[in-house]
Amino acid sequence: MKSWRAVLCLSWVLALTAGGPAPGAKTGPVKLLNVSYDPTRELYEEFNAAFAGFWRDSTGQEVRIQQSHGGAGKQARAVIDGLEADVVTLALAYDIDAISARGMIAADWQTRLAHNSCPYTSTIVFLVRQGNPKQIRDWDDLGRPGISVVTPNPKTSGGARWNYLAAWGYALRASGGDEGAARDLVGRVFRNVPILDTGARGSTVTFVERGIGDVLIAWENEALLVTRDLHPGKFEIVIPSVSILAEPPVTVVDRVVERRGTRTAATAYLEYLYSPAGQEIAARHYYRPRLVSVAEAFAERFPPLETMTIDEDFGGWARAQHVHFGEGGTFDQIYAGGK
């Protein structure tokens, strides 16, 4: 903890040399807005309280953090359209790149924090009803006739884009790289989707609370939240043979923090995600921590599984977005052809 505090204190010194307010000065409370994606509500409720206490004890200054949640694509658009986020904690790098392209975030934002500014990871799993009555085991099963699949809309939800790419990548591997086979499987899966919610949490509600569907394609953290905390004994998790490493990134919104004078607190807020305390909070809310000591302490929650990566298997987010989710891309073609 001492070494981490030393690093954070150094960041405050650097902020001072850049003209920011002295971190120890009691200049009144500072307010931050964290614009995030759907399933992080519970994570940031606990994290915000912990950081506020840490910041008050370390600097003497009160910090108040507000949260905004929704589908990652919609959240990015809201920031572009004027929602004044001090920090964004979104589902995938492309959505932050879209904000950066408007000159609101520095182009090198991913280099400012460790692990490409992704302090925790997740993956994609299946949530089924207790006993797995439809015997769903792998991605092929989601394309079977008579299977009702719940997943959000890839046009508005970052989680949905991870879902789609995990299915596509599985089919490519299973077929030896045949894109026609991948298009066929993903098409059959989406023909089985009765409702495209705008965000991942909405899809969880559709499946868990409204009782629609046989299987939910879910963030691992959402599935664990349901099975361990919300509805133990009613649902179970199925881990597919291969999934995808989901890396949700974070950054300050430079244009906003410069104008509002909040860069020091906003930067410390994100750095605290990497601290032992921040990593433990992430793990308690079922996100896979980066810090090895914390990952080992919570190892029973996170079984090992084979994962693809966005860079190695899909050429990075810029290419994946253009090919699959841009206007007229493969998702548009598949969805239009199946409805």
Short mmCIF file of N, CA and C in Angstrom, two decimals, residues 277-339:
data_model
loop_
_atom_site.label_atom_id
_atom_site.label_comp_id
_atom_site.label_asym_id
_atom_site.label_seq_id
_atom_site.Cartn_x
_atom_site.Cartn_y
_atom_site.Cartn_z
N ALA A 277 -7.13 -1.53 -2.55
CA ALA A 277 -8.51 -1.34 -2.13
C ALA A 277 -9.45 -1.32 -3.33
N GLY A 278 -9.07 -0.59 -4.38
CA GLY A 278 -9.90 -0.53 -5.58
C GLY A 278 -10.02 -1.88 -6.26
N GLN A 279 -8.92 -2.63 -6.31
CA GLN A 279 -8.95 -3.95 -6.94
C GLN A 279 -9.83 -4.92 -6.15
N GLU A 280 -9.82 -4.82 -4.82
CA GLU A 280 -10.67 -5.69 -4.01
C GLU A 280 -12.15 -5.36 -4.22
N ILE A 281 -12.46 -4.08 -4.35
CA ILE A 281 -13.85 -3.70 -4.62
C ILE A 281 -14.28 -4.26 -5.97
N ALA A 282 -13.42 -4.14 -6.99
CA ALA A 282 -13.75 -4.70 -8.31
C ALA A 282 -14.00 -6.20 -8.20
N ALA A 283 -13.15 -6.92 -7.49
CA ALA A 283 -13.30 -8.36 -7.36
C ALA A 283 -14.57 -8.73 -6.60
N ARG A 284 -14.91 -7.94 -5.58
CA ARG A 284 -16.14 -8.23 -4.83
C ARG A 284 -17.37 -8.09 -5.72
N HIS A 285 -17.27 -7.24 -6.72
CA HIS A 285 -18.38 -7.06 -7.65
C HIS A 285 -18.20 -7.89 -8.93
N TYR A 286 -17.34 -8.89 -8.84
CA TYR A 286 -17.20 -9.94 -9.85
C TYR A 286 -16.49 -9.50 -11.12
N TYR A 287 -15.68 -8.44 -11.05
CA TYR A 287 -14.78 -8.10 -12.14
C TYR A 287 -13.42 -8.72 -11.83
N ARG A 288 -12.74 -9.20 -12.85
CA ARG A 288 -11.45 -9.86 -12.65
C ARG A 288 -10.37 -8.81 -12.40
N PRO A 289 -9.73 -8.84 -11.22
CA PRO A 289 -8.75 -7.81 -10.89
C PRO A 289 -7.43 -8.02 -11.63
N ARG A 290 -6.69 -6.95 -11.83
CA ARG A 290 -5.37 -7.03 -12.46
C ARG A 290 -4.28 -7.36 -11.44
N LEU A 291 -4.44 -6.88 -10.21
CA LEU A 291 -3.41 -7.05 -9.19
C LEU A 291 -3.34 -8.52 -8.80
N VAL A 292 -2.16 -9.11 -8.93
CA VAL A 292 -2.01 -10.55 -8.76
C VAL A 292 -2.43 -10.99 -7.37
N SER A 293 -2.03 -10.25 -6.34
CA SER A 293 -2.37 -10.65 -4.98
C SER A 293 -3.88 -10.68 -4.75
N VAL A 294 -4.59 -9.74 -5.34
CA VAL A 294 -6.06 -9.72 -5.21
C VAL A 294 -6.67 -10.83 -6.05
N ALA A 295 -6.15 -11.04 -7.26
CA ALA A 295 -6.66 -12.12 -8.11
C ALA A 295 -6.51 -13.46 -7.41
N GLU A 296 -5.40 -13.67 -6.74
CA GLU A 296 -5.19 -14.94 -6.03
C GLU A 296 -6.16 -15.07 -4.87
N ALA A 297 -6.45 -13.98 -4.18
CA ALA A 297 -7.36 -14.03 -3.04
C ALA A 297 -8.79 -14.35 -3.46
N PHE A 298 -9.15 -14.00 -4.69
CA PHE A 298 -10.51 -14.21 -5.18
C PHE A 298 -10.56 -15.28 -6.27
N ALA A 299 -9.56 -16.14 -6.32
CA ALA A 299 -9.41 -17.08 -7.43
C ALA A 299 -10.62 -18.00 -7.58
N GLU A 300 -11.28 -18.37 -6.48
CA GLU A 300 -12.40 -19.31 -6.57
C GLU A 300 -13.57 -18.73 -7.35
N ARG A 301 -13.66 -17.42 -7.47
CA ARG A 301 -14.77 -16.80 -8.20
C ARG A 301 -14.59 -16.87 -9.71
N PHE A 302 -13.35 -16.98 -10.14
CA PHE A 302 -13.06 -16.78 -11.56
C PHE A 302 -12.35 -17.99 -12.14
N PRO A 303 -13.10 -18.95 -12.66
CA PRO A 303 -12.47 -20.15 -13.23
C PRO A 303 -11.67 -19.81 -14.47
N PRO A 304 -10.57 -20.53 -14.70
CA PRO A 304 -9.80 -20.28 -15.92
C PRO A 304 -10.61 -20.68 -17.15
N LEU A 305 -10.44 -19.95 -18.24
CA LEU A 305 -11.12 -20.30 -19.48
C LEU A 305 -10.31 -19.77 -20.64
N GLU A 306 -10.53 -20.35 -21.80
CA GLU A 306 -9.83 -19.92 -23.00
C GLU A 306 -10.51 -18.69 -23.57
N THR A 307 -9.72 -17.66 -23.86
CA THR A 307 -10.30 -16.43 -24.38
C THR A 307 -9.55 -15.94 -25.62
N MET A 308 -10.30 -15.35 -26.53
CA MET A 308 -9.74 -14.60 -27.64
C MET A 308 -9.49 -13.17 -27.18
N THR A 309 -8.74 -12.39 -27.97
CA THR A 309 -8.56 -10.98 -27.66
C THR A 309 -8.93 -10.14 -28.87
N ILE A 310 -9.34 -8.93 -28.59
CA ILE A 310 -9.78 -8.03 -29.66
C ILE A 310 -8.64 -7.70 -30.61
N ASP A 311 -7.43 -7.57 -30.10
CA ASP A 311 -6.30 -7.20 -30.96
C ASP A 311 -5.81 -8.38 -31.79
N GLU A 312 -5.62 -9.52 -31.15
CA GLU A 312 -5.04 -10.66 -31.86
C GLU A 312 -6.04 -11.33 -32.80
N ASP A 313 -7.29 -11.39 -32.43
CA ASP A 313 -8.26 -12.15 -33.21
C ASP A 313 -9.13 -11.30 -34.13
N PHE A 314 -9.20 -9.98 -33.85
CA PHE A 314 -10.09 -9.13 -34.65
C PHE A 314 -9.41 -7.88 -35.20
N GLY A 315 -8.10 -7.77 -35.00
CA GLY A 315 -7.38 -6.64 -35.58
C GLY A 315 -7.58 -5.32 -34.87
N GLY A 316 -8.08 -5.35 -33.62
CA GLY A 316 -8.29 -4.12 -32.86
C GLY A 316 -9.71 -3.60 -33.03
N TRP A 317 -10.07 -2.67 -32.15
CA TRP A 317 -11.46 -2.19 -32.14
C TRP A 317 -11.81 -1.35 -33.37
N ALA A 318 -10.86 -0.59 -33.88
CA ALA A 318 -11.19 0.24 -35.04
C ALA A 318 -11.63 -0.64 -36.22
N ARG A 319 -10.89 -1.71 -36.45
CA ARG A 319 -11.25 -2.61 -37.56
C ARG A 319 -12.53 -3.37 -37.25
N ALA A 320 -12.66 -3.90 -36.02
CA ALA A 320 -13.86 -4.67 -35.68
C ALA A 320 -15.11 -3.81 -35.79
N GLN A 321 -15.02 -2.56 -35.34
CA GLN A 321 -16.18 -1.67 -35.42
C GLN A 321 -16.57 -1.41 -36.87
N HIS A 322 -15.57 -1.15 -37.71
CA HIS A 322 -15.85 -0.86 -39.12
C HIS A 322 -16.46 -2.07 -39.82
N VAL A 323 -15.87 -3.24 -39.62
CA VAL A 323 -16.31 -4.43 -40.34
C VAL A 323 -17.67 -4.91 -39.85
N HIS A 324 -17.85 -4.94 -38.53
CA HIS A 324 -19.02 -5.61 -37.98
C HIS A 324 -20.16 -4.67 -37.57
N PHE A 325 -19.83 -3.50 -37.03
CA PHE A 325 -20.87 -2.69 -36.38
C PHE A 325 -21.10 -1.33 -37.02
N GLY A 326 -20.29 -0.97 -38.02
CA GLY A 326 -20.51 0.27 -38.74
C GLY A 326 -21.75 0.18 -39.61
N GLU A 327 -22.14 1.31 -40.15
CA GLU A 327 -23.33 1.35 -41.01
C GLU A 327 -23.14 0.41 -42.20
N GLY A 328 -24.05 -0.54 -42.35
CA GLY A 328 -23.96 -1.50 -43.44
C GLY A 328 -23.00 -2.63 -43.19
N GLY A 329 -22.45 -2.75 -41.97
CA GLY A 329 -21.51 -3.81 -41.63
C GLY A 329 -22.18 -5.16 -41.49
N THR A 330 -21.40 -6.16 -41.06
CA THR A 330 -21.93 -7.51 -41.05
C THR A 330 -23.13 -7.66 -40.11
N PHE A 331 -23.14 -6.95 -38.98
CA PHE A 331 -24.31 -7.07 -38.11
C PHE A 331 -25.56 -6.56 -38.81
N ASP A 332 -25.47 -5.41 -39.46
CA ASP A 332 -26.62 -4.87 -40.19
C ASP A 332 -27.10 -5.85 -41.26
N GLN A 333 -26.15 -6.43 -41.97
CA GLN A 333 -26.49 -7.37 -43.03
C GLN A 333 -27.18 -8.61 -42.47
N ILE A 334 -26.60 -9.15 -41.39
CA ILE A 334 -27.15 -10.37 -40.79
C ILE A 334 -28.52 -10.11 -40.19
N TYR A 335 -28.65 -9.00 -39.47
CA TYR A 335 -29.91 -8.73 -38.78
C TYR A 335 -31.02 -8.43 -39.76
N ALA A 336 -30.70 -7.65 -40.80
CA ALA A 336 -31.71 -7.32 -41.81
C ALA A 336 -32.14 -8.58 -42.58
N GLY A 337 -31.19 -9.46 -42.81
CA GLY A 337 -31.48 -10.66 -43.56
C GLY A 337 -32.28 -11.68 -42.77
N GLY A 338 -32.22 -11.58 -41.43
CA GLY A 338 -32.88 -12.59 -40.62
C GLY A 338 -34.24 -12.15 -40.11
N LYS A 339 -34.61 -10.89 -40.35
CA LYS A 339 -35.88 -10.40 -39.80
C LYS A 339 -36.89 -10.09 -40.89
#
